Tab-separated table of C-alpha atoms in Angstrom:
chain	number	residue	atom	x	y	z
A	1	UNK	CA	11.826	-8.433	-16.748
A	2	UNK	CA	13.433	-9.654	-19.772
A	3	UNK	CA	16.998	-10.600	-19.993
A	4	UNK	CA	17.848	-8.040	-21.407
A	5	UNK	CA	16.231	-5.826	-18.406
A	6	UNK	CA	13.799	-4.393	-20.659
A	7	UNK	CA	9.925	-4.161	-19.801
A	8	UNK	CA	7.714	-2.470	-22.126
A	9	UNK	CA	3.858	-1.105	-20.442
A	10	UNK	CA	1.754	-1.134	-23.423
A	11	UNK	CA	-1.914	-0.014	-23.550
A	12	UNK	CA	-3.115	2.311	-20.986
A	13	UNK	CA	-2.851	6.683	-21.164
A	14	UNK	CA	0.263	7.565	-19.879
A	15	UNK	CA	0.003	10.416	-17.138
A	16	UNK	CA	2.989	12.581	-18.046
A	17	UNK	CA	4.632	15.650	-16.025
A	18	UNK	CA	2.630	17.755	-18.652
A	19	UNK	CA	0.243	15.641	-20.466
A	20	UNK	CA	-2.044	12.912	-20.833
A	21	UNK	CA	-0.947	10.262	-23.639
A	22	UNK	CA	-2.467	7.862	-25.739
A	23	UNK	CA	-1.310	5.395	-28.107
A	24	UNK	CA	2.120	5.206	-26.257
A	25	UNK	CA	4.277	2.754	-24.873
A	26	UNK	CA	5.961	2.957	-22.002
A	27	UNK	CA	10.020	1.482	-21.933
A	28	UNK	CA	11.972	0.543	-18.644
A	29	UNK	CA	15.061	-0.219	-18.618
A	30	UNK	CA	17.364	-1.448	-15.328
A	31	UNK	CA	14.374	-0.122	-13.385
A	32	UNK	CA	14.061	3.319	-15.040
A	33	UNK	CA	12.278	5.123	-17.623
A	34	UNK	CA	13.634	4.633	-20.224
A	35	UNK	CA	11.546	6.032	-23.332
A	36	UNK	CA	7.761	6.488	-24.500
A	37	UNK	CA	7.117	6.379	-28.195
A	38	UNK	CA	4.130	4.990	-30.056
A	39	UNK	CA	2.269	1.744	-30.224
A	40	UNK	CA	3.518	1.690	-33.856
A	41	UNK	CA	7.123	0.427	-32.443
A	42	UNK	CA	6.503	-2.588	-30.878
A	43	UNK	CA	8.083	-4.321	-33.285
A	44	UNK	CA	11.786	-2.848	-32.509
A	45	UNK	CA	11.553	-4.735	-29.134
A	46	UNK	CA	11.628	-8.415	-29.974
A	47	UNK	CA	13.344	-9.152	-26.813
A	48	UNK	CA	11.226	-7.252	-24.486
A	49	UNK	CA	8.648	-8.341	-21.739
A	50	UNK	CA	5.387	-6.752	-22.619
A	51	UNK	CA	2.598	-5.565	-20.066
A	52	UNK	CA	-0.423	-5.090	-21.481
A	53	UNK	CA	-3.225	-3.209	-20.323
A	54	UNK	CA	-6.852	-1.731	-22.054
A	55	UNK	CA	-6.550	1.619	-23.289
A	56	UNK	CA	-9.241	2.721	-20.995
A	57	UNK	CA	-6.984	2.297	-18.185
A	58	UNK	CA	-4.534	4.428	-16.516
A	59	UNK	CA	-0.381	4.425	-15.908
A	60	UNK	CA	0.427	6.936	-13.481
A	61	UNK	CA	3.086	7.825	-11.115
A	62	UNK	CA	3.236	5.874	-7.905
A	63	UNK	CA	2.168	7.495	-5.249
A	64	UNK	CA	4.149	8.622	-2.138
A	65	UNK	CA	2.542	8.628	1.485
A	66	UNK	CA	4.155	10.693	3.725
A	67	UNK	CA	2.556	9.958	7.241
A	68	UNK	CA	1.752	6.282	7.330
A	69	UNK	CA	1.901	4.099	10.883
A	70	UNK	CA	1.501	0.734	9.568
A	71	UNK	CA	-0.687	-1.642	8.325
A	72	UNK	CA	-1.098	-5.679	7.975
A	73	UNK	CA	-1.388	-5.618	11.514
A	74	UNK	CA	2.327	-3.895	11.256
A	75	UNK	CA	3.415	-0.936	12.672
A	76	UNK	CA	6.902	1.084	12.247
A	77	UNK	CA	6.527	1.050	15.809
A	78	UNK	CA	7.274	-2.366	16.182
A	79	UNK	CA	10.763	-2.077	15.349
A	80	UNK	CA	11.154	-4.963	13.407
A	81	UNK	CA	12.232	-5.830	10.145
A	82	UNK	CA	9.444	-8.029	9.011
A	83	UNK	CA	6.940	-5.251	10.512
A	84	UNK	CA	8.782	-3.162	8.139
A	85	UNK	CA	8.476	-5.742	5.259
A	86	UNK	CA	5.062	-6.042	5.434
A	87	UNK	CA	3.996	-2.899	5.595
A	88	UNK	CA	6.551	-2.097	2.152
A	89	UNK	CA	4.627	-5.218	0.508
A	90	UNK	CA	1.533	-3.996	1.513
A	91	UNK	CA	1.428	-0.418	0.630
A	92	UNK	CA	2.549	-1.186	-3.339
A	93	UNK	CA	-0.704	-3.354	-3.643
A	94	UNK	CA	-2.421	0.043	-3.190
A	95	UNK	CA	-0.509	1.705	-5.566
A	96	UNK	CA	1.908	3.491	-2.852
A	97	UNK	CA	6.016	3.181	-4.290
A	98	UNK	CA	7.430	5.471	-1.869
A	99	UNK	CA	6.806	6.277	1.887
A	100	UNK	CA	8.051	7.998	5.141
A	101	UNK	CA	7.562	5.280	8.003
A	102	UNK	CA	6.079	7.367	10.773
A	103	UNK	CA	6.457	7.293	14.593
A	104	UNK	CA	4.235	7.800	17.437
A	105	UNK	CA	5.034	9.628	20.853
A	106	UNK	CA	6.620	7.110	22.899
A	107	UNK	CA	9.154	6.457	25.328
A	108	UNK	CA	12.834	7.445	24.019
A	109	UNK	CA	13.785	4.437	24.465
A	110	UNK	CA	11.483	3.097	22.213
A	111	UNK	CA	11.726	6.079	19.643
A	112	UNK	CA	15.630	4.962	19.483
A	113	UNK	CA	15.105	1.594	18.725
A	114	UNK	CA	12.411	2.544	16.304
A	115	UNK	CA	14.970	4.695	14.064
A	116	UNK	CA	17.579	2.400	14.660
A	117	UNK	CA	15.564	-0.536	13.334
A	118	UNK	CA	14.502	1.684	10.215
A	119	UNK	CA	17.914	2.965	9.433
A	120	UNK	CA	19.355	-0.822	9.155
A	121	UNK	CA	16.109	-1.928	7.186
A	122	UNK	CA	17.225	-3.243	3.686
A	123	UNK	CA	14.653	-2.391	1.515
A	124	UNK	CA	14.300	-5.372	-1.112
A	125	UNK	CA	11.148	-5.316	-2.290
A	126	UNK	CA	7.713	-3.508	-1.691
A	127	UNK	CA	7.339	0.322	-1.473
A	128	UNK	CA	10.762	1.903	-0.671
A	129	UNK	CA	11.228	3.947	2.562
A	130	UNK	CA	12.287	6.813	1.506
A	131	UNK	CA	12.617	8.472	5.427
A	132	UNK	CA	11.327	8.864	8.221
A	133	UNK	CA	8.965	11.157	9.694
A	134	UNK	CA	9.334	11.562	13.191
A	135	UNK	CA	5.684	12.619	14.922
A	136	UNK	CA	6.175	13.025	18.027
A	137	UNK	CA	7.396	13.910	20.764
A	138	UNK	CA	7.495	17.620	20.350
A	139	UNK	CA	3.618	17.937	20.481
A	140	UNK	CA	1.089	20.312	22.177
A	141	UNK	CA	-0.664	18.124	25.057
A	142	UNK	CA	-4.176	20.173	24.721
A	143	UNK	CA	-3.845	18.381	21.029
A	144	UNK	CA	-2.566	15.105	21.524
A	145	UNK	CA	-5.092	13.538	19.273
A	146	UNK	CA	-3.799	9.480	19.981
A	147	UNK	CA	-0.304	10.624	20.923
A	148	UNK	CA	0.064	9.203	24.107
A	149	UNK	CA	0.357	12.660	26.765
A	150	UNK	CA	2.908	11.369	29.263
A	151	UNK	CA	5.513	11.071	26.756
A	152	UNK	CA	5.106	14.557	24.693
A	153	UNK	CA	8.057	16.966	25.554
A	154	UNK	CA	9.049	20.665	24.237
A	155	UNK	CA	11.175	20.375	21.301
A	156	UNK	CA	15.062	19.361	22.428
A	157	UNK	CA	17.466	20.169	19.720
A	158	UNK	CA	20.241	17.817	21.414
A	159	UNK	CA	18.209	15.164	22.159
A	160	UNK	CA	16.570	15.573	18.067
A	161	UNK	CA	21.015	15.670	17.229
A	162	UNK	CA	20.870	12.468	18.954
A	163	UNK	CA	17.980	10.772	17.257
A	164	UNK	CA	18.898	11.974	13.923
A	165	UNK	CA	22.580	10.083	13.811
A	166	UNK	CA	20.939	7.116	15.242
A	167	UNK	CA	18.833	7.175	12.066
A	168	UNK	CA	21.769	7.954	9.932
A	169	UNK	CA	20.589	11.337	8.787
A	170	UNK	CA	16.999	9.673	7.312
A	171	UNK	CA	14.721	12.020	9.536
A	172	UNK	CA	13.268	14.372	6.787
A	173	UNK	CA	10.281	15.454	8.506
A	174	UNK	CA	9.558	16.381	12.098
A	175	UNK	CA	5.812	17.458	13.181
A	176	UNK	CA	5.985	19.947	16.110
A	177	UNK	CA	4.135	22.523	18.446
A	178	UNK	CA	5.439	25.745	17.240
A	179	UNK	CA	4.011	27.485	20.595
A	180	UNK	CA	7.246	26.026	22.381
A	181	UNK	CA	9.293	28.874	23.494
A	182	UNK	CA	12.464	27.558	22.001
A	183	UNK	CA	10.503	26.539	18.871
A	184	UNK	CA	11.857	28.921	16.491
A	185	UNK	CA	15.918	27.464	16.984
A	186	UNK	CA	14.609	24.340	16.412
A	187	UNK	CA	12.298	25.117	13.036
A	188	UNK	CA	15.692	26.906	11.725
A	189	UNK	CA	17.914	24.384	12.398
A	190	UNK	CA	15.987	21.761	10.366
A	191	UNK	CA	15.696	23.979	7.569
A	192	UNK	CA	19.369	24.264	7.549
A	193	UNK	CA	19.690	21.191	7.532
A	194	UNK	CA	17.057	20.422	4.564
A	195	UNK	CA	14.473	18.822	6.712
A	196	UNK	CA	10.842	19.397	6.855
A	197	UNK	CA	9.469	21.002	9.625
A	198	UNK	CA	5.817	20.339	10.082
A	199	UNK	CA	3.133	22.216	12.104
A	200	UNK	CA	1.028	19.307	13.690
A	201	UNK	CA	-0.739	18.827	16.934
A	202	UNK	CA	-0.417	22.311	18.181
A	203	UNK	CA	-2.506	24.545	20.503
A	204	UNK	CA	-0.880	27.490	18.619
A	205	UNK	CA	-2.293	30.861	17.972
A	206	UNK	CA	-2.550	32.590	14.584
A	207	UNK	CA	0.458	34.565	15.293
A	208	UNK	CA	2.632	31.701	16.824
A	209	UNK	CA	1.533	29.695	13.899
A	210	UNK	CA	3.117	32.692	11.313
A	211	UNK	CA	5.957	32.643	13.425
A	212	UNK	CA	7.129	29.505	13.157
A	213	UNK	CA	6.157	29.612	8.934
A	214	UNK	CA	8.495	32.308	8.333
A	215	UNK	CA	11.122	30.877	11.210
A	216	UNK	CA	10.752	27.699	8.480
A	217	UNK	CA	8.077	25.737	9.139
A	218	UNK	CA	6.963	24.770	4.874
A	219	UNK	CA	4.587	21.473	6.350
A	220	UNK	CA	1.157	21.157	7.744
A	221	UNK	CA	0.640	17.883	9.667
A	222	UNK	CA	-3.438	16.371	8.719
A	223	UNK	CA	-4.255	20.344	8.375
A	224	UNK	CA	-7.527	20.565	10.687
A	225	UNK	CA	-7.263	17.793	12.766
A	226	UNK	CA	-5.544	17.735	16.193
A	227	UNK	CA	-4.759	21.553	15.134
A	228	UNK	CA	-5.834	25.192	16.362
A	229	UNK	CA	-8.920	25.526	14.422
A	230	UNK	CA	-10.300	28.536	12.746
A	231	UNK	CA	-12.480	31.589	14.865
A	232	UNK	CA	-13.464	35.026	13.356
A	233	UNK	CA	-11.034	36.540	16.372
A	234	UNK	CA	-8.360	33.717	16.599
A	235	UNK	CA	-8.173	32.364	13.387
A	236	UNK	CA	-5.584	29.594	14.562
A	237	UNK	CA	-2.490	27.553	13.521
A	238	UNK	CA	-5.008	25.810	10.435
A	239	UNK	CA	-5.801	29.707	8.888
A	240	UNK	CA	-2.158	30.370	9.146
A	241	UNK	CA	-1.130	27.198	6.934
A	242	UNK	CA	-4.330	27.651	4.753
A	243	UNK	CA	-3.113	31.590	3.695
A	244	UNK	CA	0.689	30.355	3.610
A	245	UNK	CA	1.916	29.617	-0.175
A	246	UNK	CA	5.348	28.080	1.738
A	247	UNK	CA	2.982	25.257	3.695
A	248	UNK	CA	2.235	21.846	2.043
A	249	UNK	CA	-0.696	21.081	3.485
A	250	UNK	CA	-1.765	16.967	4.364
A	251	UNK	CA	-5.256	15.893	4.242
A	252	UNK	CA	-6.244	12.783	5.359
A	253	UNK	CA	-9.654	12.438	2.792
A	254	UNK	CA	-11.138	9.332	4.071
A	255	UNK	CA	-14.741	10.716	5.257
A	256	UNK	CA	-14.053	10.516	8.510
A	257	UNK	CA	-11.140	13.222	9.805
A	258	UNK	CA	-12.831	16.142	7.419
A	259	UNK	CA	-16.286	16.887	5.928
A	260	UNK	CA	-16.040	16.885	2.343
A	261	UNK	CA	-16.824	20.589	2.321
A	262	UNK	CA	-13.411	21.290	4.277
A	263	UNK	CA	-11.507	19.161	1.665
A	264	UNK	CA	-13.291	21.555	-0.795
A	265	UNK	CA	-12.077	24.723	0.911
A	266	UNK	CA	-8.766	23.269	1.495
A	267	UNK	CA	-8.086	22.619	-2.106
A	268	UNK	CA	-10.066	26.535	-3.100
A	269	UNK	CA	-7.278	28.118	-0.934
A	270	UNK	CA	-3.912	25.721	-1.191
A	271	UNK	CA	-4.706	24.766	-4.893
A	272	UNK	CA	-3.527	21.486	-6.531
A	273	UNK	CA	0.595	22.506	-6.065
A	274	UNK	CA	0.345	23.017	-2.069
A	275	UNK	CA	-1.684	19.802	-1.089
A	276	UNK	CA	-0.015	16.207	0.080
A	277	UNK	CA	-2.928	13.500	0.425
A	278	UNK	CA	-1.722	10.904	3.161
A	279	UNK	CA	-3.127	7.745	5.270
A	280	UNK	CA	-2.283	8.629	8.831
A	281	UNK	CA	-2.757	4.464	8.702
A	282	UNK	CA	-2.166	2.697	11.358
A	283	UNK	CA	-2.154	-1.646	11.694
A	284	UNK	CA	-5.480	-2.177	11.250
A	285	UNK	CA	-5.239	-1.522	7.872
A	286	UNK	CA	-5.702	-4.071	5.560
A	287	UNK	CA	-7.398	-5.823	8.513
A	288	UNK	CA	-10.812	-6.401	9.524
A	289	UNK	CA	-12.613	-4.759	12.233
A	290	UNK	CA	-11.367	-5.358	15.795
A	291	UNK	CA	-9.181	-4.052	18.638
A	292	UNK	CA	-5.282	-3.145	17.277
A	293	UNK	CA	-2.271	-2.040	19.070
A	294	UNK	CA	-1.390	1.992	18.441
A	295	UNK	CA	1.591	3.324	20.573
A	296	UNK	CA	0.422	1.017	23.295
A	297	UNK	CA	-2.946	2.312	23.111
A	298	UNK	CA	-6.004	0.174	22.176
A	299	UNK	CA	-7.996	0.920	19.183
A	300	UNK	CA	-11.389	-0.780	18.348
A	301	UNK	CA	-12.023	-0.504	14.121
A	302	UNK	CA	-15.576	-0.346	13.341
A	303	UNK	CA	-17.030	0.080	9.931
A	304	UNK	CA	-13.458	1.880	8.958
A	305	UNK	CA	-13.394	4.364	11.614
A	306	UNK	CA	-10.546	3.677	14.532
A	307	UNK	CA	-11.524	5.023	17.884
A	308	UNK	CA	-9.514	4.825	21.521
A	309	UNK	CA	-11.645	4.422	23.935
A	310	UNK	CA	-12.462	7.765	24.946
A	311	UNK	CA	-13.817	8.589	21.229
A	312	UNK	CA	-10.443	10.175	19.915
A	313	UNK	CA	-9.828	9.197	16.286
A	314	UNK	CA	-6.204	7.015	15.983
A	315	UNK	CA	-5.138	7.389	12.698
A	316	UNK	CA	-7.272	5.534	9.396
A	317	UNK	CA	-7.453	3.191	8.040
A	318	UNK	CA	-7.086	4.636	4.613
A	319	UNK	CA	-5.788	3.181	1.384
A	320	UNK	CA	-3.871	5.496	-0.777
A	321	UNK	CA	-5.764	4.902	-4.072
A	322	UNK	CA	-8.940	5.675	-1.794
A	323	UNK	CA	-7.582	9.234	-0.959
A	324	UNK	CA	-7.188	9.489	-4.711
A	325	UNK	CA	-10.841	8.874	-5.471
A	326	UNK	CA	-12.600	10.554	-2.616
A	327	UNK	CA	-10.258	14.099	-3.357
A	328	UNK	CA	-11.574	13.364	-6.900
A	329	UNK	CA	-15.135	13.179	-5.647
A	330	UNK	CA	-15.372	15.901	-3.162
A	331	UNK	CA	-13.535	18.240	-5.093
A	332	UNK	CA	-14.617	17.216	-8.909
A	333	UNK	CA	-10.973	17.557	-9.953
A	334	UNK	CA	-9.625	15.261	-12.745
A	335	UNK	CA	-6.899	12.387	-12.371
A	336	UNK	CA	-4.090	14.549	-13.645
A	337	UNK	CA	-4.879	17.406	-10.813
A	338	UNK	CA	-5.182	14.325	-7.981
A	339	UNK	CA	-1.825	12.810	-9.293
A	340	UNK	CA	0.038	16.212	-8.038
A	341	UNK	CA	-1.376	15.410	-4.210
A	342	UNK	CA	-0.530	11.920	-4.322
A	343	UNK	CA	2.958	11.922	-6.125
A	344	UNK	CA	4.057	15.335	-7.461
A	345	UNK	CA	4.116	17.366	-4.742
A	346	UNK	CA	5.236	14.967	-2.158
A	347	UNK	CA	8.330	14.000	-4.363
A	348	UNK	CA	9.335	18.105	-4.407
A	349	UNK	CA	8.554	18.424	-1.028
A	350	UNK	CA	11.084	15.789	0.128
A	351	UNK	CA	13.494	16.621	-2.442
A	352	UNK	CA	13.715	13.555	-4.720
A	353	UNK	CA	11.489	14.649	-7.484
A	354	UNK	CA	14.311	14.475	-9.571
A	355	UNK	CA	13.909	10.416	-8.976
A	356	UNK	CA	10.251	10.067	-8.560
A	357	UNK	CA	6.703	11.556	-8.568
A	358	UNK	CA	5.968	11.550	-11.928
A	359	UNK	CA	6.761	9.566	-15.364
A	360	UNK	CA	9.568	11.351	-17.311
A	361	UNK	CA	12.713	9.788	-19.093
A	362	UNK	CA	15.119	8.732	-16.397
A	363	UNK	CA	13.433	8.648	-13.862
A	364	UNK	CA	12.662	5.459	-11.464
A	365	UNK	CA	10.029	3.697	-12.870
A	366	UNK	CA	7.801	3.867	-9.629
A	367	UNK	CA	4.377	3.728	-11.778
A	368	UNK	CA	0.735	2.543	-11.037
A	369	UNK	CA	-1.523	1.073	-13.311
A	370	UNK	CA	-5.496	2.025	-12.728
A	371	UNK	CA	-8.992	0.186	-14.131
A	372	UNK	CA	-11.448	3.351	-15.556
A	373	UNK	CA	-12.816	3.193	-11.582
A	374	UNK	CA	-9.409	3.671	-10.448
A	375	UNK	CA	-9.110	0.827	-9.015
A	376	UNK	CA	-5.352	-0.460	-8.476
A	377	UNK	CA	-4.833	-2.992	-11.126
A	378	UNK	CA	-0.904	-3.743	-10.615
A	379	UNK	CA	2.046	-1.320	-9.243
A	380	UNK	CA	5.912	-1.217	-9.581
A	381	UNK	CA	8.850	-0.301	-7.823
A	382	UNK	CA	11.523	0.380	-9.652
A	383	UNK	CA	10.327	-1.330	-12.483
A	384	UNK	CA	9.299	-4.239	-10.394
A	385	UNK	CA	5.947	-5.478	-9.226
């Protein structure tokens, strides 16, 4: 950035809130947007660092992940502050600005030093934490999926009072097992209290499932998998979120956790305003194959699939600008649609669209520039790469 803080993006369409641009340049300012006008003006900004990109290229919002473990060979689990770096300065290489750093079922113990080590993390450079989403422990043990069983509990409001001051009020989004009998107190007091709560590893029937939605519940957690599926005469927490216009639904679209036909009839029923595309990565990430830590749990990576050693799928492997292209493929929608699932509608969901998800004047400039295969070509964080 120039000295006088001013970095211009020149070159590239410009994915706006409601169009696509050409010819433009983008301005940042102190880290935010500050203006686009034409290529015609370049010469008002003598003092100005330029950027300059093909015009076949894309600048779009940077996307924001909202259920990513780790990767680097980090994990949020690790409760560290150099895990944490490395997974911030890993993520904006793939084009992610913004993410929740997820936990696993573990010990509380471990959970507590987890959100205390997040909520003292100084974020200085990297993709920001913008929260944290807490998976785990309040899960159904018929759908653990890599959640490790021993630990899983019914949801314990006190206990979640407890965990949420440790991490100085950055919990914004809880996955739980609605088919808890004291569910419904639970789903209400996080609404009240503007956090997300998530349907995710539950055993739950249709009716439990529409329950908990109208007791609050506005999340899906990786809709299909480790989730009540869908029967002509139970149709099961994932037909309850599918016909709910109050559930953002995640999709993990890697090839591996859901046939490309599913993503297909996801998007048919939610629409481009009700999906979230996330990793579900975990440390292997990044990584070649190999065996990798998860929640004390071993997981062996082959050919981008990570298995424990009964077969379960642990998480991805997944690259955020990969989600990107495979919704693109499977579902034949165009950048513009795909930019609502990776940065729109996770910026409205956690309530800081007014800051990020999309390029508009004033807002951060949390932006990600893409080669005509979408490829990642460079990314910034408030205004910095």
């Amino acid at each position: 950035m120039s000295k006088h803080n001013e970095l211009i993006i020149i070159g590239p369409a410009i994915y706006t809130e409601e169009a696509v641009l050409s010819d433009k340049m983008l301005i940042i300012r102190d880290g935010k947007i500050h203006d686009i006008v034409s290529i015609t003006e370049e010469k008002k900004f003598p003092h100005a660092e330029f950027m300059r990109f093909p015009k076949h290229y894309h600048l779009a919002p940077g996307f924001i992940d909202m259920h990513v473990h780790g990767a680097n060979n980090a994990d949020v689990m690790d409760a560290h502050p150099e895990a944490l770096q490395k997974i911030c300065d890993t993520l904006l290489l793939e084009g992610t600005t913004s993410y929740l750093a997820t936990t696993m079922t573990a010990s509380g113990e471990q959970i507590e030093k987890v959100l205390s080590s997040v909520s003292e993390f100084k974020n200085t450079a990297g993709a920001e934490i913008v929260g944290i989403h807490l998976e785990g422990p309040f899960l159904s043990p018929q759908k653990t999926g890599a959640q490790r069983k021993e630990f899983l509990c019914a949801p314990d409001l006190e206990l979640f009072k407890k965990w949420q001051a440790l991490a100085k009020n950055k919990i914004k989004l809880v996955t739980l097992a609605p088919e808890y009998p004291n569910s419904s107190e639970f789903i209400q007091y996080l609404k009240q209290n503007n956090i997300i709560a998530s349907l995710g590893h539950t055993h739950a029937t249709y009716a439990e499932s529409k329950a908990a939605i109208q007791a609050g519940c506005t999340h899906a957690t990786h809709l299909f998998n480790a989730m009540s599926g869908m029967h002509q005469r139970e149709p099961g927490a994932v037909t309850a979120a599918l016909l709910a216009d109050t559930v953002m639904a995640e999709l993990i679209v890697d090839g591996i956790h859901l046939h490309p036909a599913i993503v297909q009839l996801a998007f048919k029923i939610k629409g481009k305003n009700n999906i979230v595309l996330v990793t579900d990565a975990m440390r292997a990430k990044c990584m070649q194959d190999g065996c990798y830590d998860l929640g004390g749990q071993t997981v062996t990576v082959n050919n981008a699939m990570p298995l424990l050693a009964d077969g379960t799928l642990a998480g991805s492997v997944l690259k955020m600008s990969d989600a990107l292209k495979n919704m693109m493929a499977f579902t034949a929608c165009d950048l513009q649609t795909a930019l609502h699932m990776t940065s729109i509608n996770p910026a409205k969901a956690l309530g800081i669209f007014a800051q990020k998800g999309s390029i508009a004047k004033n807002k951060i400039a949390d932006l990600v520039v893409l080669d005509e295969k979408l490829n990642v070509v460079t990314a910034l964080c408030k205004g910095v790469c």
